[in-house]
């Protein structure tokens, strides 16, 4: 527990103290993982190449959302790439039943993640960013509708798990709250 407190003090000192610049972005910038841009029609068509192009497009979509949040002139904290393990989740959920929970066997495994959490004075916003592949020369097809539905359902599951974690943290820290005292909003963004 002492290590958590030490880490919290270091984060507060580094990012949150003596600043009049808002919003506070944690981490300060998205990790750069792609150097090159794949050009359309460059002749590559392997499955691995297509997956790599998809990951880059997803990354670029998150960067677009990150940059949009970064320019807000609000007193907020933005957490990017928020991940938590089952152990971290169950620490906050007082109703968690360890004996009957199959996830507790591997509590160190990642239990949830969220692209962005925006923390304001009396609200939290959970934003899950999804990249919908599109071809501007093509009409929306049934396949694309299925893809959109699948992306939204995945996003909804991620948002609900993160919302539950935030609600548990708020309850543990502040006790019972009303929506006026702390509201949790969730969104799927398709920039």
CSV table of C-alpha atoms in Angstrom, one decimal:
chain,number,residue,atom,x,y,z
A,1,UNK,CA,0.0,0.0,0.0
A,2,UNK,CA,2.9,2.4,0.8
A,3,UNK,CA,4.2,1.9,-2.8
A,4,UNK,CA,0.7,3.0,-4.2
A,5,UNK,CA,0.9,6.2,-2.0
A,6,UNK,CA,4.4,6.9,-3.2
A,7,UNK,CA,3.5,6.5,-6.8
A,8,UNK,CA,0.4,8.7,-6.3
A,9,UNK,CA,2.5,11.5,-4.8
A,10,UNK,CA,5.0,11.2,-7.7
A,11,UNK,CA,2.3,11.5,-10.3
A,12,UNK,CA,0.7,14.4,-8.5
A,13,UNK,CA,4.0,16.2,-8.2
A,14,UNK,CA,4.9,15.6,-11.8
A,15,UNK,CA,1.6,16.3,-13.5
A,16,UNK,CA,-0.9,17.9,-11.2
A,17,UNK,CA,0.8,20.5,-9.0
A,18,UNK,CA,1.5,24.2,-9.7
A,19,UNK,CA,0.0,24.2,-13.2
A,20,UNK,CA,-2.5,26.5,-14.7
A,21,UNK,CA,-2.6,24.6,-18.0
A,22,UNK,CA,-5.6,22.5,-18.5
A,23,UNK,CA,-6.6,19.8,-19.2
A,24,UNK,CA,-4.0,17.6,-17.5
A,25,UNK,CA,-3.3,14.7,-19.8
A,26,UNK,CA,-2.0,11.4,-18.4
A,27,UNK,CA,0.1,10.1,-20.0
A,28,UNK,CA,1.2,13.4,-21.5
A,29,UNK,CA,1.1,12.1,-25.2
A,30,UNK,CA,0.2,8.9,-26.9
A,31,UNK,CA,3.0,6.5,-27.4
A,32,UNK,CA,4.3,6.7,-31.0
A,33,UNK,CA,4.2,3.2,-32.3
A,34,UNK,CA,4.1,3.8,-36.1
A,35,UNK,CA,6.7,5.5,-38.1
A,36,UNK,CA,5.5,5.0,-41.7
A,37,UNK,CA,2.2,5.5,-43.2
A,38,UNK,CA,0.8,2.8,-45.4
A,39,UNK,CA,-0.3,4.1,-48.7
A,40,UNK,CA,-3.4,2.9,-50.4
A,41,UNK,CA,-2.7,0.6,-53.4
A,42,UNK,CA,0.9,-0.1,-52.5
A,43,UNK,CA,0.6,-3.7,-53.7
A,44,UNK,CA,0.8,-5.4,-50.3
A,45,UNK,CA,-2.0,-7.7,-49.5
A,46,UNK,CA,-1.0,-10.2,-46.9
A,47,UNK,CA,-3.1,-10.9,-43.8
A,48,UNK,CA,-0.4,-9.7,-41.5
A,49,UNK,CA,0.0,-6.5,-43.6
A,50,UNK,CA,-3.7,-5.8,-43.4
A,51,UNK,CA,-3.7,-6.3,-39.6
A,52,UNK,CA,-0.8,-3.9,-39.3
A,53,UNK,CA,-2.6,-1.3,-41.4
A,54,UNK,CA,-5.7,-1.8,-39.2
A,55,UNK,CA,-3.7,-1.2,-36.0
A,56,UNK,CA,-2.2,1.9,-37.5
A,57,UNK,CA,-5.6,3.3,-38.5
A,58,UNK,CA,-6.9,2.5,-34.9
A,59,UNK,CA,-3.9,4.3,-33.4
A,60,UNK,CA,-4.4,7.3,-35.6
A,61,UNK,CA,-8.1,7.5,-34.6
A,62,UNK,CA,-7.1,7.5,-30.9
A,63,UNK,CA,-4.6,10.2,-31.6
A,64,UNK,CA,-7.3,12.3,-33.2
A,65,UNK,CA,-9.5,11.9,-30.1
A,66,UNK,CA,-6.5,12.6,-27.8
A,67,UNK,CA,-5.7,15.9,-29.7
A,68,UNK,CA,-9.3,17.0,-29.5
A,69,UNK,CA,-9.4,16.5,-25.7
A,70,UNK,CA,-6.0,18.1,-25.3
A,71,UNK,CA,-7.2,21.5,-26.7
A,72,UNK,CA,-10.1,21.8,-24.2
A,73,UNK,CA,-9.8,24.7,-21.9
A,74,UNK,CA,-11.3,23.0,-18.9
A,75,UNK,CA,-10.2,22.1,-15.4
A,76,UNK,CA,-10.2,18.3,-16.1
A,77,UNK,CA,-7.9,15.4,-16.0
A,78,UNK,CA,-7.8,13.0,-19.0
A,79,UNK,CA,-6.5,9.5,-18.5
A,80,UNK,CA,-5.5,7.8,-21.8
A,81,UNK,CA,-5.1,4.1,-22.3
A,82,UNK,CA,-6.6,3.3,-18.8
A,83,UNK,CA,-6.2,-0.4,-18.0
A,84,UNK,CA,-7.0,-2.4,-14.8
A,85,UNK,CA,-6.5,-5.9,-13.6
A,86,UNK,CA,-9.2,-8.0,-11.9
A,87,UNK,CA,-7.3,-7.5,-8.6
A,88,UNK,CA,-7.5,-3.8,-8.9
A,89,UNK,CA,-11.2,-4.0,-9.8
A,90,UNK,CA,-12.1,-6.2,-6.8
A,91,UNK,CA,-10.2,-3.9,-4.4
A,92,UNK,CA,-12.9,-1.3,-5.0
A,93,UNK,CA,-16.0,-3.4,-5.4
A,94,UNK,CA,-17.3,-4.1,-1.9
A,95,UNK,CA,-19.9,-6.5,-3.2
A,96,UNK,CA,-17.4,-8.7,-5.0
A,97,UNK,CA,-17.6,-12.4,-4.1
A,98,UNK,CA,-14.1,-13.8,-4.4
A,99,UNK,CA,-15.1,-17.4,-3.7
A,100,UNK,CA,-17.6,-17.6,-6.5
A,101,UNK,CA,-15.7,-15.5,-9.1
A,102,UNK,CA,-13.8,-17.5,-11.8
A,103,UNK,CA,-11.7,-14.4,-12.7
A,104,UNK,CA,-10.2,-14.3,-9.2
A,105,UNK,CA,-8.1,-17.4,-10.1
A,106,UNK,CA,-6.0,-15.1,-12.4
A,107,UNK,CA,-6.6,-11.8,-10.7
A,108,UNK,CA,-3.4,-10.3,-12.2
A,109,UNK,CA,-4.9,-10.6,-15.7
A,110,UNK,CA,-6.2,-7.5,-17.4
A,111,UNK,CA,-9.9,-7.1,-16.6
A,112,UNK,CA,-10.7,-4.0,-18.4
A,113,UNK,CA,-9.5,-1.1,-20.4
A,114,UNK,CA,-10.8,2.2,-21.7
A,115,UNK,CA,-9.4,4.6,-24.2
A,116,UNK,CA,-10.2,7.8,-22.3
A,117,UNK,CA,-11.5,8.8,-18.9
A,118,UNK,CA,-12.2,12.4,-18.4
A,119,UNK,CA,-12.5,13.5,-14.8
A,120,UNK,CA,-14.2,16.7,-13.9
A,121,UNK,CA,-15.3,18.4,-10.7
A,122,UNK,CA,-18.5,16.4,-10.4
A,123,UNK,CA,-18.4,14.0,-13.3
A,124,UNK,CA,-16.5,11.3,-15.1
A,125,UNK,CA,-16.7,10.6,-18.8
A,126,UNK,CA,-15.7,7.2,-20.2
A,127,UNK,CA,-14.9,7.4,-23.9
A,128,UNK,CA,-14.2,4.3,-26.0
A,129,UNK,CA,-12.8,5.2,-29.4
A,130,UNK,CA,-13.4,2.9,-32.4
A,131,UNK,CA,-12.2,3.2,-35.9
A,132,UNK,CA,-14.8,2.1,-38.5
A,133,UNK,CA,-13.0,1.1,-41.7
A,134,UNK,CA,-14.5,2.8,-44.6
A,135,UNK,CA,-14.2,3.2,-48.3
A,136,UNK,CA,-15.5,6.5,-49.5
A,137,UNK,CA,-16.4,5.1,-52.9
A,138,UNK,CA,-18.6,2.4,-51.5
A,139,UNK,CA,-22.2,2.6,-50.0
A,140,UNK,CA,-22.8,1.3,-46.5
A,141,UNK,CA,-23.4,-2.5,-46.8
A,142,UNK,CA,-24.8,-5.1,-44.6
A,143,UNK,CA,-21.2,-6.2,-43.8
A,144,UNK,CA,-20.3,-2.7,-42.7
A,145,UNK,CA,-23.5,-2.6,-40.5
A,146,UNK,CA,-22.3,-5.8,-38.9
A,147,UNK,CA,-18.9,-4.4,-38.3
A,148,UNK,CA,-20.4,-1.2,-36.8
A,149,UNK,CA,-22.7,-3.3,-34.6
A,150,UNK,CA,-19.8,-5.5,-33.4
A,151,UNK,CA,-17.6,-2.5,-32.7
A,152,UNK,CA,-20.4,-0.8,-30.7
A,153,UNK,CA,-21.1,-3.9,-28.7
A,154,UNK,CA,-17.4,-4.3,-27.8
A,155,UNK,CA,-17.2,-0.7,-26.9
A,156,UNK,CA,-20.3,-1.0,-24.8
A,157,UNK,CA,-18.9,-3.9,-22.8
A,158,UNK,CA,-15.6,-2.0,-22.2
A,159,UNK,CA,-17.5,1.2,-21.1
A,160,UNK,CA,-19.8,-0.7,-18.8
A,161,UNK,CA,-16.9,-2.4,-17.0
A,162,UNK,CA,-15.0,0.9,-16.6
A,163,UNK,CA,-18.2,2.7,-15.5
A,164,UNK,CA,-18.7,0.0,-12.8
A,165,UNK,CA,-15.1,0.5,-11.6
A,166,UNK,CA,-15.5,4.3,-11.4
A,167,UNK,CA,-18.8,4.0,-9.6
A,168,UNK,CA,-17.2,1.7,-7.0
A,169,UNK,CA,-14.3,4.1,-6.5
A,170,UNK,CA,-16.6,7.0,-6.1
A,171,UNK,CA,-18.7,5.1,-3.6
A,172,UNK,CA,-15.7,4.0,-1.6
A,173,UNK,CA,-14.1,7.5,-1.6
A,174,UNK,CA,-17.2,9.7,-1.2
A,175,UNK,CA,-19.9,7.4,0.1
A,176,UNK,CA,-23.3,7.3,-1.5
A,177,UNK,CA,-23.6,10.1,-4.1
A,178,UNK,CA,-26.5,11.5,-6.2
A,179,UNK,CA,-26.1,12.2,-9.9
A,180,UNK,CA,-25.8,15.9,-9.1
A,181,UNK,CA,-22.8,15.2,-6.9
A,182,UNK,CA,-21.1,12.8,-9.4
A,183,UNK,CA,-22.3,11.7,-12.8
A,184,UNK,CA,-20.7,9.1,-14.9
A,185,UNK,CA,-21.3,9.4,-18.7
A,186,UNK,CA,-20.2,6.9,-21.3
A,187,UNK,CA,-19.7,7.3,-25.0
A,188,UNK,CA,-18.5,5.4,-28.0
A,189,UNK,CA,-16.6,7.8,-30.4
A,190,UNK,CA,-16.2,7.1,-34.1
A,191,UNK,CA,-14.1,10.1,-35.2
